[in-house]
Coordinates of C-alpha atoms and ligand atoms in Angstrom, one line a residue:
M8 CA -18.9 11.3 -9.2
N9 CA -19.0 7.5 -9.8
K10 CA -20.9 5.2 -7.6
N11 CA -18.0 4.2 -5.3
E12 CA -17.1 7.9 -4.7
I13 CA -20.8 8.6 -3.9
A14 CA -20.8 5.6 -1.5
D15 CA -17.8 7.1 0.3
V16 CA -19.7 10.3 0.8
L17 CA -22.8 8.4 2.1
N18 CA -20.5 6.5 4.6
D19 CA -19.0 9.8 5.7
I20 CA -22.4 11.2 6.3
A21 CA -23.3 8.2 8.5
V22 CA -20.2 8.8 10.6
L23 CA -20.9 12.5 10.9
L24 CA -24.5 11.8 11.9
E25 CA -23.2 9.3 14.5
L26 CA -20.8 11.9 15.9
K27 CA -23.7 14.2 16.2
G28 CA -25.7 11.6 18.0
E29 CA -28.5 11.4 15.4
N30 CA -31.1 8.7 15.4
P31 CA -29.3 5.3 14.7
F32 CA -32.0 4.5 12.0
K33 CA -30.9 7.5 10.0
T34 CA -27.3 6.5 10.3
R35 CA -28.0 3.0 9.2
A36 CA -30.1 4.3 6.2
Y37 CA -26.9 5.9 4.8
Q38 CA -24.8 2.9 5.5
T39 CA -27.3 0.7 3.7
G40 CA -27.6 3.2 0.9
A41 CA -23.8 3.1 0.4
R42 CA -23.8 -0.8 0.3
T43 CA -26.7 -0.9 -2.1
L44 CA -25.0 1.5 -4.4
E45 CA -21.8 -0.5 -4.4
A46 CA -23.7 -3.6 -5.2
L47 CA -25.6 -2.0 -8.0
E48 CA -25.1 -4.1 -11.2
E49 CA -26.5 -1.5 -13.6
D50 CA -24.8 1.6 -14.9
L51 CA -25.7 4.4 -12.4
A52 CA -26.0 7.1 -15.1
T53 CA -28.6 5.0 -16.9
V54 CA -30.6 4.3 -13.7
I55 CA -30.6 8.0 -12.9
A56 CA -31.5 9.1 -16.4
E57 CA -34.5 6.7 -16.4
E58 CA -35.5 7.9 -12.9
R59 CA -35.5 4.3 -11.6
L60 CA -33.3 5.0 -8.5
G61 CA -36.3 5.2 -6.2
K62 CA -37.5 1.8 -7.3
I63 CA -34.4 0.1 -5.8
K64 CA -34.8 -1.3 -2.3
G65 CA -32.7 0.6 0.1
F66 CA -33.0 4.0 -1.5
G67 CA -35.6 6.3 0.1
E68 CA -36.6 9.7 -1.4
A69 CA -33.9 11.6 0.5
L70 CA -31.2 9.2 -0.7
V71 CA -32.4 9.4 -4.3
Q72 CA -32.1 13.2 -4.3
K73 CA -28.6 13.1 -2.7
I74 CA -27.2 10.4 -5.0
T75 CA -28.6 12.3 -8.0
E76 CA -27.1 15.6 -6.8
L77 CA -23.7 14.0 -6.2
H78 CA -23.7 12.2 -9.5
T79 CA -24.6 15.2 -11.6
T80 CA -22.7 18.0 -9.7
G81 CA -20.0 16.2 -7.7
H82 CA -21.2 18.2 -4.6
L83 CA -23.8 17.9 -2.0
K84 CA -24.9 20.9 0.1
F85 CA -26.3 18.8 2.9
Y86 CA -22.9 17.1 3.3
E87 CA -20.9 20.3 3.3
D88 CA -23.3 21.9 5.8
L89 CA -23.2 18.8 8.0
K90 CA -19.4 18.7 8.0
A91 CA -19.4 22.4 9.0
T92 CA -21.4 21.6 12.2
V93 CA -19.0 19.0 13.5
A94 CA -15.8 20.1 15.3
P95 CA -12.7 19.2 13.1
G96 CA -11.0 17.8 16.2
L97 CA -13.8 15.2 16.5
I98 CA -13.2 14.1 12.9
E99 CA -9.5 14.0 13.5
M100 CA -10.0 11.7 16.5
L101 CA -11.4 9.1 14.2
E102 CA -7.8 8.5 13.1
I103 CA -6.9 7.2 16.5
P104 CA -7.1 3.3 16.4
G105 CA -9.9 1.9 18.5
L106 CA -11.9 5.1 18.7
G107 CA -15.1 5.1 16.8
A108 CA -17.8 7.6 16.4
K109 CA -19.8 6.3 19.4
K110 CA -16.9 6.7 21.8
I111 CA -15.9 10.0 20.5
K112 CA -19.4 11.3 21.0
A113 CA -19.3 10.0 24.6
L114 CA -16.0 11.8 25.3
N115 CA -17.4 14.9 23.8
E116 CA -20.7 14.9 25.7
Q117 CA -19.4 13.8 29.1
L118 CA -15.9 15.5 29.2
G119 CA -16.4 18.3 26.6
I120 CA -13.4 17.0 24.6
D121 CA -13.2 18.2 21.0
T122 CA -9.5 18.1 20.2
I123 CA -6.8 15.4 20.3
E124 CA -4.8 17.6 22.8
G125 CA -7.8 17.8 25.0
L126 CA -8.1 14.0 24.9
T127 CA -4.4 13.5 25.7
K128 CA -4.8 15.7 28.8
A129 CA -8.0 13.9 29.9
C130 CA -6.2 10.6 29.6
A131 CA -3.2 11.8 31.6
E132 CA -5.5 12.9 34.3
G133 CA -7.3 9.6 34.4
K134 CA -10.6 11.1 33.5
V135 CA -11.2 8.8 30.5
A136 CA -10.7 5.6 32.5
A137 CA -13.4 6.8 34.9
L138 CA -16.0 7.0 32.2
A139 CA -18.6 4.2 31.8
G140 CA -17.6 2.0 28.9
F141 CA -13.9 3.0 28.9
G142 CA -11.7 1.8 31.9
E143 CA -7.9 1.8 32.4
K144 CA -7.1 -0.5 29.5
S145 CA -9.0 1.5 27.0
Q146 CA -7.4 4.8 28.3
E147 CA -3.9 3.3 27.8
K148 CA -4.8 2.2 24.3
I149 CA -6.1 5.6 23.4
L150 CA -2.8 7.2 24.6
A151 CA -0.7 4.7 22.7
G152 CA -2.9 5.4 19.6
I153 CA -2.2 9.1 19.9
R154 CA 1.5 8.5 20.2
N155 CA 1.6 6.2 17.2
R156 CA -0.4 8.7 15.2
E157 CA 2.3 11.3 15.9
A158 CA 5.1 9.0 15.0
Y159 CA 3.3 7.9 11.9
S160 CA 2.5 11.4 10.7
K161 CA 6.2 11.9 10.0
R162 CA 6.3 9.4 7.2
H163 CA 4.0 8.9 4.2
L164 CA 2.7 5.9 2.3
R165 CA 4.8 5.2 -0.8
A166 CA 1.8 5.1 -3.1
V167 CA 0.6 8.5 -1.8
A168 CA 4.0 10.1 -2.1
F169 CA 4.5 8.6 -5.6
D170 CA 1.3 10.2 -6.8
V171 CA 2.6 13.6 -5.5
A172 CA 6.0 13.1 -7.1
E173 CA 5.0 11.9 -10.6
P174 CA 3.5 15.2 -11.9
I175 CA 6.3 17.2 -10.3
L176 CA 8.9 15.1 -12.1
A177 CA 7.0 15.4 -15.4
G178 CA 6.7 19.1 -14.9
L179 CA 10.5 19.5 -14.1
R180 CA 11.3 17.5 -17.3
A181 CA 9.1 19.8 -19.4
L182 CA 11.0 22.9 -18.3
P183 CA 13.2 24.3 -21.1
E184 CA 16.2 24.8 -18.7
V185 CA 16.1 21.2 -17.5
Q186 CA 18.3 18.6 -19.2
R187 CA 17.7 15.7 -16.9
A188 CA 15.5 15.0 -13.9
E189 CA 14.9 12.0 -11.6
H190 CA 13.4 11.4 -8.2
A191 CA 15.9 9.8 -5.7
G192 CA 15.8 8.8 -2.1
S193 CA 13.6 6.2 -0.5
L194 CA 10.9 6.7 -3.1
R195 CA 13.3 5.6 -5.9
R196 CA 14.4 2.7 -3.7
G197 CA 10.8 1.5 -3.5
M198 CA 10.5 1.8 0.3
E199 CA 7.0 1.2 1.7
T200 CA 7.0 4.6 3.4
V201 CA 8.9 7.7 2.6
G202 CA 10.1 10.5 4.9
D203 CA 10.5 13.1 2.1
L204 CA 10.8 13.4 -1.6
D205 CA 14.1 14.1 -3.3
F206 CA 14.4 15.5 -6.8
I207 CA 17.7 15.7 -8.7
V208 CA 17.9 18.0 -11.7
A209 CA 20.5 18.9 -14.2
A210 CA 19.8 22.3 -15.6
S211 CA 21.4 25.1 -17.6
Q212 CA 19.9 27.7 -15.3
V213 CA 18.9 27.4 -11.6
A214 CA 16.6 30.3 -10.8
P215 CA 13.7 29.5 -13.1
V216 CA 13.6 25.8 -12.0
V217 CA 13.6 26.8 -8.3
E218 CA 10.9 29.4 -8.9
W219 CA 8.7 26.8 -10.7
F220 CA 9.3 24.2 -7.9
V221 CA 8.3 26.5 -5.0
S222 CA 5.2 27.9 -6.7
R223 CA 3.5 24.6 -7.5
P224 CA -0.1 24.4 -6.3
G225 CA -0.3 22.6 -3.0
V226 CA 3.0 24.1 -1.7
K227 CA 2.1 25.3 1.8
E228 CA 5.5 26.5 2.9
V229 CA 8.9 27.1 1.3
T230 CA 11.4 25.9 4.0
A231 CA 14.6 26.5 2.1
K232 CA 15.5 28.4 -1.1
G233 CA 19.2 28.6 -2.1
E234 CA 21.6 28.8 -4.9
T235 CA 21.4 25.1 -5.9
K236 CA 18.5 23.7 -3.8
A237 CA 15.0 24.3 -2.5
S238 CA 12.8 22.6 0.0
V239 CA 9.0 22.8 0.3
R240 CA 6.2 21.4 2.4
Y241 CA 3.0 20.5 0.8
E242 CA -0.5 20.8 2.3
S243 CA -0.5 17.0 3.2
G244 CA 2.6 17.6 5.4
L245 CA 4.9 15.8 2.9
Q246 CA 8.1 17.6 2.2
A247 CA 10.3 17.7 -0.8
D248 CA 14.0 18.5 -1.5
L249 CA 15.1 19.7 -5.0
R250 CA 18.8 19.8 -5.9
I251 CA 20.1 21.3 -9.1
V252 CA 23.5 20.4 -10.4
P253 CA 25.5 20.9 -13.6
A254 CA 25.0 18.1 -16.1
E255 CA 28.4 16.5 -15.5
Q256 CA 27.5 15.9 -11.8
F257 CA 24.1 14.6 -12.4
V258 CA 24.9 10.9 -12.2
F259 CA 26.9 11.3 -9.0
A260 CA 24.2 13.4 -7.3
L261 CA 21.5 10.9 -8.4
H262 CA 23.4 8.0 -7.0
H263 CA 24.3 9.8 -3.8
F264 CA 20.8 11.0 -3.1
T265 CA 19.2 7.7 -4.0
G266 CA 21.1 6.1 -1.1
S267 CA 20.7 4.3 1.0
K268 CA 23.2 5.7 3.4
D269 CA 24.5 2.2 4.1
H270 CA 24.8 1.5 0.4
N271 CA 26.6 4.8 -0.1
V272 CA 29.1 4.2 2.7
Q273 CA 30.0 0.8 1.2
M274 CA 30.3 2.2 -2.3
R275 CA 32.7 5.0 -1.0
Q276 CA 34.8 2.4 0.8
R277 CA 35.0 0.3 -2.4
A278 CA 36.1 3.4 -4.4
L279 CA 38.7 4.2 -1.8
A280 CA 40.1 0.7 -2.0
R281 CA 40.7 1.4 -5.7
G282 CA 42.3 4.8 -5.0
L283 CA 39.2 6.8 -5.9
S284 CA 37.0 9.1 -4.0
L285 CA 33.3 8.9 -4.7
S286 CA 30.9 11.7 -3.6
E287 CA 27.8 13.5 -4.7
W288 CA 30.1 15.7 -6.9
G289 CA 32.1 13.1 -8.8
L290 CA 34.6 10.2 -8.8
V291 CA 38.2 11.5 -8.6
P292 CA 41.6 10.2 -7.6
A293 CA 41.7 10.1 -3.8
E294 CA 44.2 12.7 -2.7
G295 CA 43.0 13.3 0.8
E296 CA 40.2 15.1 2.6
G297 CA 38.4 17.9 0.9
T298 CA 39.8 17.4 -2.6
V299 CA 36.6 16.7 -4.4
K300 CA 34.7 19.6 -2.8
A301 CA 37.5 22.0 -3.6
K302 CA 37.5 20.9 -7.3
A303 CA 33.7 21.1 -7.4
A304 CA 33.8 24.6 -6.0
G305 CA 35.8 25.9 -9.0
G306 CA 38.9 23.9 -9.5
P307 CA 39.6 22.1 -12.8
D308 CA 37.2 19.3 -13.6
V309 CA 39.1 16.2 -12.9
S310 CA 36.2 13.9 -12.2
L311 CA 35.8 10.9 -14.5
K312 CA 33.3 11.5 -17.2
I313 CA 30.4 9.2 -16.5
I314 CA 27.1 9.4 -18.1
D315 CA 24.8 7.0 -16.3
E316 CA 24.7 4.9 -13.2
A317 CA 25.5 1.7 -15.1
E318 CA 28.8 3.2 -16.0
L319 CA 29.4 4.4 -12.5
F320 CA 29.0 0.9 -11.1
S321 CA 31.1 -0.6 -13.9
H322 CA 33.9 1.8 -13.0
L323 CA 34.0 0.2 -9.6
G324 CA 33.8 -3.3 -11.0
L325 CA 30.1 -3.9 -10.4
K326 CA 27.1 -4.8 -12.4
F327 CA 24.3 -2.3 -12.3
I328 CA 22.5 -2.4 -9.0
P329 CA 18.7 -1.6 -9.3
P330 CA 17.7 1.1 -6.8
E331 CA 15.4 -1.2 -4.9
L332 CA 18.4 -3.3 -3.9
R333 CA 20.5 -0.4 -2.6
E334 CA 20.1 -1.0 1.1
G335 CA 23.6 -2.2 2.0
L336 CA 22.3 -5.7 2.5
G337 CA 24.8 -7.6 0.3
E338 CA 24.0 -6.1 -3.1
I339 CA 27.5 -4.9 -3.7
E340 CA 29.0 -8.3 -3.0
A341 CA 26.4 -9.9 -5.3
A342 CA 27.0 -7.3 -8.0
E343 CA 30.8 -7.9 -7.8
V344 CA 30.4 -11.6 -8.7
G345 CA 27.6 -11.1 -11.1
E346 CA 25.0 -12.8 -8.9
L347 CA 22.4 -10.1 -8.7
P348 CA 18.9 -11.6 -9.3
R349 CA 16.9 -10.8 -12.4
L350 CA 14.2 -9.0 -10.5
I351 CA 10.5 -9.6 -11.3
E352 CA 8.8 -6.9 -13.4
D353 CA 5.2 -5.7 -13.7
G354 CA 4.8 -7.4 -17.1
D355 CA 5.7 -10.8 -15.6
L356 CA 2.3 -11.1 -13.8
R357 CA -0.4 -13.2 -15.5
G358 CA -3.2 -12.8 -12.9
A359 CA -3.7 -12.7 -9.2
F360 CA -5.5 -14.5 -6.3
H361 CA -7.2 -12.8 -3.3
N362 CA -9.7 -10.4 -4.6
H363 CA -13.2 -9.5 -3.3
T364 CA -16.6 -8.8 -4.8
T365 CA -19.8 -7.4 -3.6
A366 CA -20.6 -10.9 -2.3
S367 CA -18.6 -9.9 0.8
D368 CA -17.0 -6.5 1.4
G369 CA -15.9 -5.7 -2.2
R370 CA -17.4 -2.8 -4.1
N371 CA -17.6 -4.3 -7.6
T372 CA -19.5 -7.3 -8.8
L373 CA -18.1 -10.5 -10.1
N374 CA -18.7 -9.4 -13.7
E375 CA -17.2 -6.0 -13.1
M376 CA -14.1 -7.6 -11.6
A377 CA -13.8 -10.1 -14.4
A378 CA -14.1 -7.3 -17.0
A379 CA -11.4 -5.3 -15.3
A380 CA -9.1 -8.3 -15.2
D381 CA -9.8 -8.9 -18.9
A382 CA -8.9 -5.3 -19.6
L383 CA -5.6 -5.8 -17.8
G384 CA -4.9 -8.7 -20.1
W385 CA -4.8 -11.2 -17.2
E386 CA -5.1 -14.9 -17.9
Y387 CA -6.8 -15.7 -14.6
L388 CA -8.5 -13.9 -11.7
G389 CA -8.9 -15.5 -8.3
I390 CA -12.0 -14.5 -6.4
S391 CA -11.7 -15.0 -2.6
D392 CA -14.4 -13.4 -0.7
H393 CA -14.5 -13.5 3.1
S394 CA -15.9 -16.4 5.1
K395 CA -18.7 -16.4 7.6
A396 CA -16.7 -15.7 10.7
S397 CA -15.8 -12.3 9.2
F398 CA -19.4 -11.2 9.7
Q399 CA -18.3 -7.5 9.8
A400 CA -17.1 -8.0 6.2
N401 CA -20.4 -9.7 5.2
G402 CA -18.5 -13.1 4.9
L403 CA -20.1 -15.9 2.9
N404 CA -21.6 -19.0 4.6
E405 CA -21.5 -22.4 2.9
A406 CA -24.7 -21.9 0.9
R407 CA -23.6 -18.5 -0.4
L408 CA -20.2 -19.9 -1.3
M409 CA -21.7 -22.7 -3.3
E410 CA -23.8 -20.1 -5.1
Q411 CA -20.7 -18.2 -5.9
I412 CA -18.9 -21.2 -7.2
A413 CA -21.8 -21.9 -9.5
A414 CA -21.9 -18.3 -10.7
I415 CA -18.2 -18.5 -11.5
E416 CA -18.6 -21.7 -13.4
A417 CA -21.4 -20.2 -15.4
L418 CA -19.4 -17.1 -16.1
N419 CA -16.4 -19.1 -17.3
A420 CA -18.7 -21.3 -19.4
S421 CA -20.4 -18.3 -21.0
G422 CA -17.2 -17.3 -22.7
R423 CA -18.0 -13.7 -22.0
F424 CA -14.5 -12.9 -20.9
R425 CA -11.1 -14.2 -21.9
V426 CA -9.9 -14.3 -18.3
R427 CA -10.5 -17.5 -16.4
V428 CA -12.1 -16.8 -13.0
L429 CA -10.9 -19.1 -10.2
S430 CA -13.1 -19.9 -7.2
G431 CA -11.3 -19.3 -4.0
S432 CA -12.1 -18.1 -0.5
E433 CA -10.3 -15.9 2.0
C434 CA -11.2 -18.2 4.8
D435 CA -10.8 -17.1 8.3
I436 CA -8.3 -18.8 10.6
L437 CA -10.4 -19.1 13.7
A438 CA -8.9 -18.2 17.1
D439 CA -8.0 -21.8 17.8
G440 CA -6.4 -22.4 14.4
R441 CA -9.3 -24.3 12.8
M442 CA -10.5 -23.1 9.4
D443 CA -13.9 -21.4 9.2
F444 CA -15.1 -23.9 6.6
D445 CA -14.8 -27.7 6.9
D446 CA -12.6 -29.8 4.6
A447 CA -15.4 -30.9 2.4
T448 CA -16.4 -27.3 1.6
L449 CA -12.8 -26.2 1.1
A450 CA -12.2 -29.1 -1.3
K451 CA -14.7 -27.6 -3.7
L452 CA -12.6 -24.6 -4.3
D453 CA -9.7 -24.0 -6.8
Y454 CA -7.6 -22.6 -3.9
V455 CA -7.9 -21.3 -0.4
V456 CA -6.3 -18.2 1.2
A457 CA -6.2 -18.5 5.0
S458 CA -6.2 -15.2 6.9
V459 CA -6.3 -14.0 10.5
H460 CA -9.0 -11.3 11.0
N461 CA -9.7 -11.5 14.8
A462 CA -8.1 -12.2 18.2
F463 CA -5.1 -10.1 17.3
A464 CA -4.2 -9.8 21.0
Q465 CA -3.0 -13.4 21.3
T466 CA 0.5 -14.0 22.5
E467 CA 3.2 -14.5 19.8
D468 CA 3.4 -18.3 20.6
V469 CA -0.4 -18.8 20.4
M470 CA -0.7 -16.8 17.2
T471 CA 2.2 -18.7 15.6
A472 CA 0.8 -22.1 16.6
R473 CA -2.6 -20.9 15.3
I474 CA -1.3 -20.0 11.9
I475 CA 0.9 -23.1 11.6
K476 CA -2.2 -25.2 12.3
A477 CA -3.9 -23.5 9.4
I478 CA -0.9 -24.0 7.1
E479 CA -1.0 -27.7 7.9
S480 CA -4.7 -27.9 7.0
P481 CA -5.0 -30.0 3.9
H482 CA -6.9 -27.5 1.6
V483 CA -5.1 -24.3 2.5
S484 CA -3.1 -23.1 -0.5
M485 CA -1.8 -19.7 0.7
L486 CA -1.5 -17.6 3.8
G487 CA -3.0 -14.1 3.6
H488 CA -1.4 -10.9 5.1
L489 CA 1.0 -12.6 7.5
T490 CA 1.1 -9.9 10.2
G491 CA -2.1 -7.9 9.8
R492 CA -0.2 -4.7 9.8
L493 CA -1.6 -1.5 8.3
L494 CA 1.3 0.8 7.5
L495 CA 1.3 4.0 9.5
Q496 CA -2.0 2.9 11.1
R497 CA -1.9 -0.4 12.9
E498 CA 1.0 -2.4 14.3
A499 CA 1.5 -6.0 13.3
Y500 CA 0.3 -8.6 15.7
G501 CA 3.0 -10.7 17.3
V502 CA 4.0 -13.7 15.2
N503 CA 7.2 -15.7 14.7
A504 CA 7.8 -15.2 10.9
A505 CA 10.7 -17.6 10.7
K506 CA 8.6 -20.5 12.1
I507 CA 5.7 -19.6 9.7
I508 CA 8.1 -19.6 6.7
D509 CA 9.5 -23.0 7.7
A510 CA 6.0 -24.4 8.0
A511 CA 4.9 -22.9 4.7
I512 CA 7.9 -24.4 2.9
A513 CA 7.3 -27.8 4.5
N514 CA 3.6 -27.8 3.5
K515 CA 4.0 -26.3 0.1
V516 CA 1.8 -23.4 1.1
V517 CA 2.3 -20.0 -0.7
I518 CA 2.8 -16.9 1.5
E519 CA 1.2 -13.9 -0.2
L520 CA 2.8 -10.6 -0.6
N521 CA -0.3 -8.6 0.0
A522 CA 0.1 -5.7 -2.5
N523 CA -2.4 -3.3 -0.9
P524 CA -0.1 -0.3 -0.4
W525 CA -1.2 -0.1 3.3
R526 CA -0.2 -3.7 3.9
L527 CA 2.7 -4.9 1.8
D528 CA 2.7 -7.9 4.1
M529 CA 4.7 -10.2 4.3
D530 CA 7.4 -7.5 4.5
W531 CA 10.1 -7.3 1.8
R532 CA 12.9 -7.8 4.4
L533 CA 11.8 -11.5 4.8
W534 CA 11.5 -12.6 1.2
R535 CA 15.1 -13.1 0.2
R536 CA 16.0 -15.7 2.8
G537 CA 12.6 -17.3 2.5
A538 CA 12.8 -17.7 -1.3
E539 CA 16.4 -19.0 -1.1
R540 CA 15.0 -21.8 1.0
G541 CA 12.2 -22.6 -1.4
L542 CA 9.3 -20.4 -0.3
M543 CA 6.7 -19.6 -3.0
C544 CA 5.2 -16.1 -3.2
A545 CA 2.0 -14.8 -4.7
I546 CA 1.6 -11.1 -5.3
N547 CA -2.0 -10.5 -4.3
P548 CA -3.8 -7.2 -4.8
D549 CA -6.5 -7.9 -2.1
A550 CA -8.6 -5.8 -4.4
H551 CA -11.9 -4.6 -3.0
D552 CA -12.8 -2.8 -6.3
T553 CA -11.8 -2.9 -9.9
G554 CA -9.2 -0.2 -9.4
G555 CA -7.6 -2.3 -6.6
L556 CA -6.4 -4.9 -9.1
T557 CA -3.6 -2.5 -10.1
Y558 CA -2.2 -2.6 -6.6
V559 CA -0.1 -5.6 -7.8
H560 CA 2.3 -2.9 -9.0
H561 CA 3.1 -2.0 -5.4
G562 CA 3.6 -5.7 -4.6
V563 CA 6.1 -6.0 -7.5
V564 CA 8.1 -3.1 -6.1
A565 CA 8.2 -4.7 -2.7
A566 CA 9.0 -8.1 -4.2
R567 CA 12.0 -6.5 -6.1
K568 CA 13.2 -5.1 -2.8
G569 CA 13.0 -8.7 -1.5
W570 CA 15.3 -9.9 -4.3
L571 CA 12.5 -11.9 -5.9
T572 CA 12.6 -13.2 -9.5
K573 CA 9.6 -14.3 -11.5
E574 CA 10.4 -17.9 -10.6
N575 CA 9.7 -17.1 -7.0
V576 CA 6.2 -15.8 -7.7
L577 CA 3.3 -18.2 -8.5
N578 CA 1.2 -15.7 -10.4
T579 CA 3.8 -15.2 -13.1
R580 CA 3.0 -18.7 -14.3
T581 CA 0.5 -19.7 -16.9
L582 CA -3.0 -20.8 -16.0
A583 CA -2.2 -24.4 -16.6
E584 CA 0.9 -24.3 -14.5
V585 CA -1.0 -22.5 -11.7
L586 CA -3.7 -25.1 -11.7
T587 CA -1.2 -27.9 -11.6
W588 CA 0.7 -26.3 -8.7
L589 CA -2.5 -25.6 -6.7
G590 CA -3.9 -29.1 -7.4
G591 CA -0.8 -31.0 -6.8
R592 CA 0.4 -29.5 -3.6
K593 CA -0.5 -31.7 -0.7
R594 CA -1.3 -35.0 -2.3
Ligands
DGT606 P1 13.5 9.1 3.9 O1 13.4 10.4 3.2 O2 13.6 9.1 5.3 O3 12.4 8.1 3.5 O4 14.8 8.3 3.4 P2 15.9 8.7 2.3 O5 16.7 7.6 2.0 O6 15.2 9.3 1.1 O7 16.8 9.8 3.0 P3 17.0 11.3 2.8 O8 15.9 12.0 2.1 O9 17.4 11.9 4.2 O10 18.3 11.4 1.9 C1 18.3 10.9 0.6 C2 19.6 10.1 0.4 O11 20.7 11.0 0.5 C3 19.9 9.0 1.4 O12 19.2 7.8 1.1 C4 21.4 8.9 1.3 C5 21.8 10.3 1.0 N1 22.3 10.8 2.3 C6 21.6 11.7 3.0 N2 22.3 12.0 4.2 C7 23.4 11.2 4.1 C8 24.6 11.1 4.9 O13 24.7 11.7 6.0 N3 25.5 10.2 4.5 C9 25.4 9.5 3.4 N4 26.4 8.6 3.0 N5 24.4 9.6 2.6 C10 23.4 10.5 2.9
CA607 CA1 13.9 11.2 1.1
CA608 CA1 15.6 14.4 1.7
ZN609 ZN1 -8.0 -10.3 4.7

């Protein structure tokens, strides 16, 4: 296990100990241990080999043993045993927003609750409100949290679904019977969450492909198994549909099952207007209801021979429409007149802003982040750790910020990396709209990301005015995660996006497309109109470790759904252009 994985286990142990009501000092020792490990500059393997772990402040004897065991074996008996002593229902309850280990323990001790069902019942009976430290409001919030959790569990984060889908697609393509295979549906369209996976396969034989698909490791249940299709449910709850078609139908099936439904309806209408009938089986002269199906079921093959989607679109007088744009939101009209945008691609990015280090709540040091950006071939890496009001994230005060600026200057001067590190801050927008640092402090930075991290319950009007005040602040260069949403976990706070976009354009402030797959905030649905009116985007990974830098890919997918070109995105520009843009904005 690497140091970040070990730190995760230590944090888990702390939560489990808290659920069990163990001594708070013990809990804190594990949390401190996790933080110390994350901040460790040296190579962990070396430190362990040289038996120097115990010399580091924050690691007692017990921690040294556990870290060593995790590092060398990838397992820890103490952790496994501890997990076995805590009811799984209690751990599940941690997924309910607003419920921490302390409250769960109180519910368990005082009301004997150890499942989510039990908790729902106790809330309905008003027993939770009656507990000290809870009250009516908190009972309502718990109930709402449970309902959200159920609704959310029906969909899955795109990044998670993609990781499941990729090896299946590769496996399908490697089967000898398979001629072509693609994923379709919302995953192919780049939606931020997906309901289920859809695979389309052209194969010479059906049965062996179906057998392979239903017997993958991780398949918990086979929900359908037929002549041309199969459906399964994986252990995570994610489901997948497989459809197998003859090679000549592949393109039509792929287009149909990529969707969206709205796009399909408009495409079918367009075909009909040209005397053609478009379906998942083919494109044929429209002769009335049922024709295509009858032909597909054994009649002569009269469908036009079409080998790829570009040809399908061109038969209907359209330029190729990238899957991300197929939402029935005007893409067909644009494709007709040749006005589809040239969408941004991964390779267009030259760097990113909004990244964290161990100075605040990141898990890798400045040097490690710079090395990782270098390895990605980036020209620049913006470091924007939290500011002091975000004390829960170990935000920097003025003195620590000045130290960081000096460290970044020294690193750049050292020539150790090719990447140029930029000094920024993710500066809190305080509840009244003032910035957490004064102007003189902010003026020392290359750029400033302004973000809301507290007082989420403000009314929409108050929140909107608060953010606009920050946008008008002279040193703010970009707005971080506009709505604070966490997909499938936490609703957005109320904010008037149209007004914020107007203010950002007027003040030449960038709005970020936070590329963390749980955020993807600002939402793709708002970018097209914004960019048309002159809004500038930055695709920001909000990386909290070196691996997080590659989140930019998810941001690019969302940007493509938002019709953005590389001209709309600041971090496609060269370092010199970026510095000019950031420096010249408000003067
Ligand atoms: P999801 O799975 O909820 O994230 O969304 P999709 O878009 O993947 O939907 P899914 O899996 O139900 O179906 C895949 C595609 O198949 C969908 O995008 C369009 C097409 N499709 C499914 N049902 C219908 C339908 O009733 N009418 C039309 N025109 N197309 C459909
Ligand atoms: Ca789907
Ligand atoms: Ca489906
Ligand atoms: Zn933030």
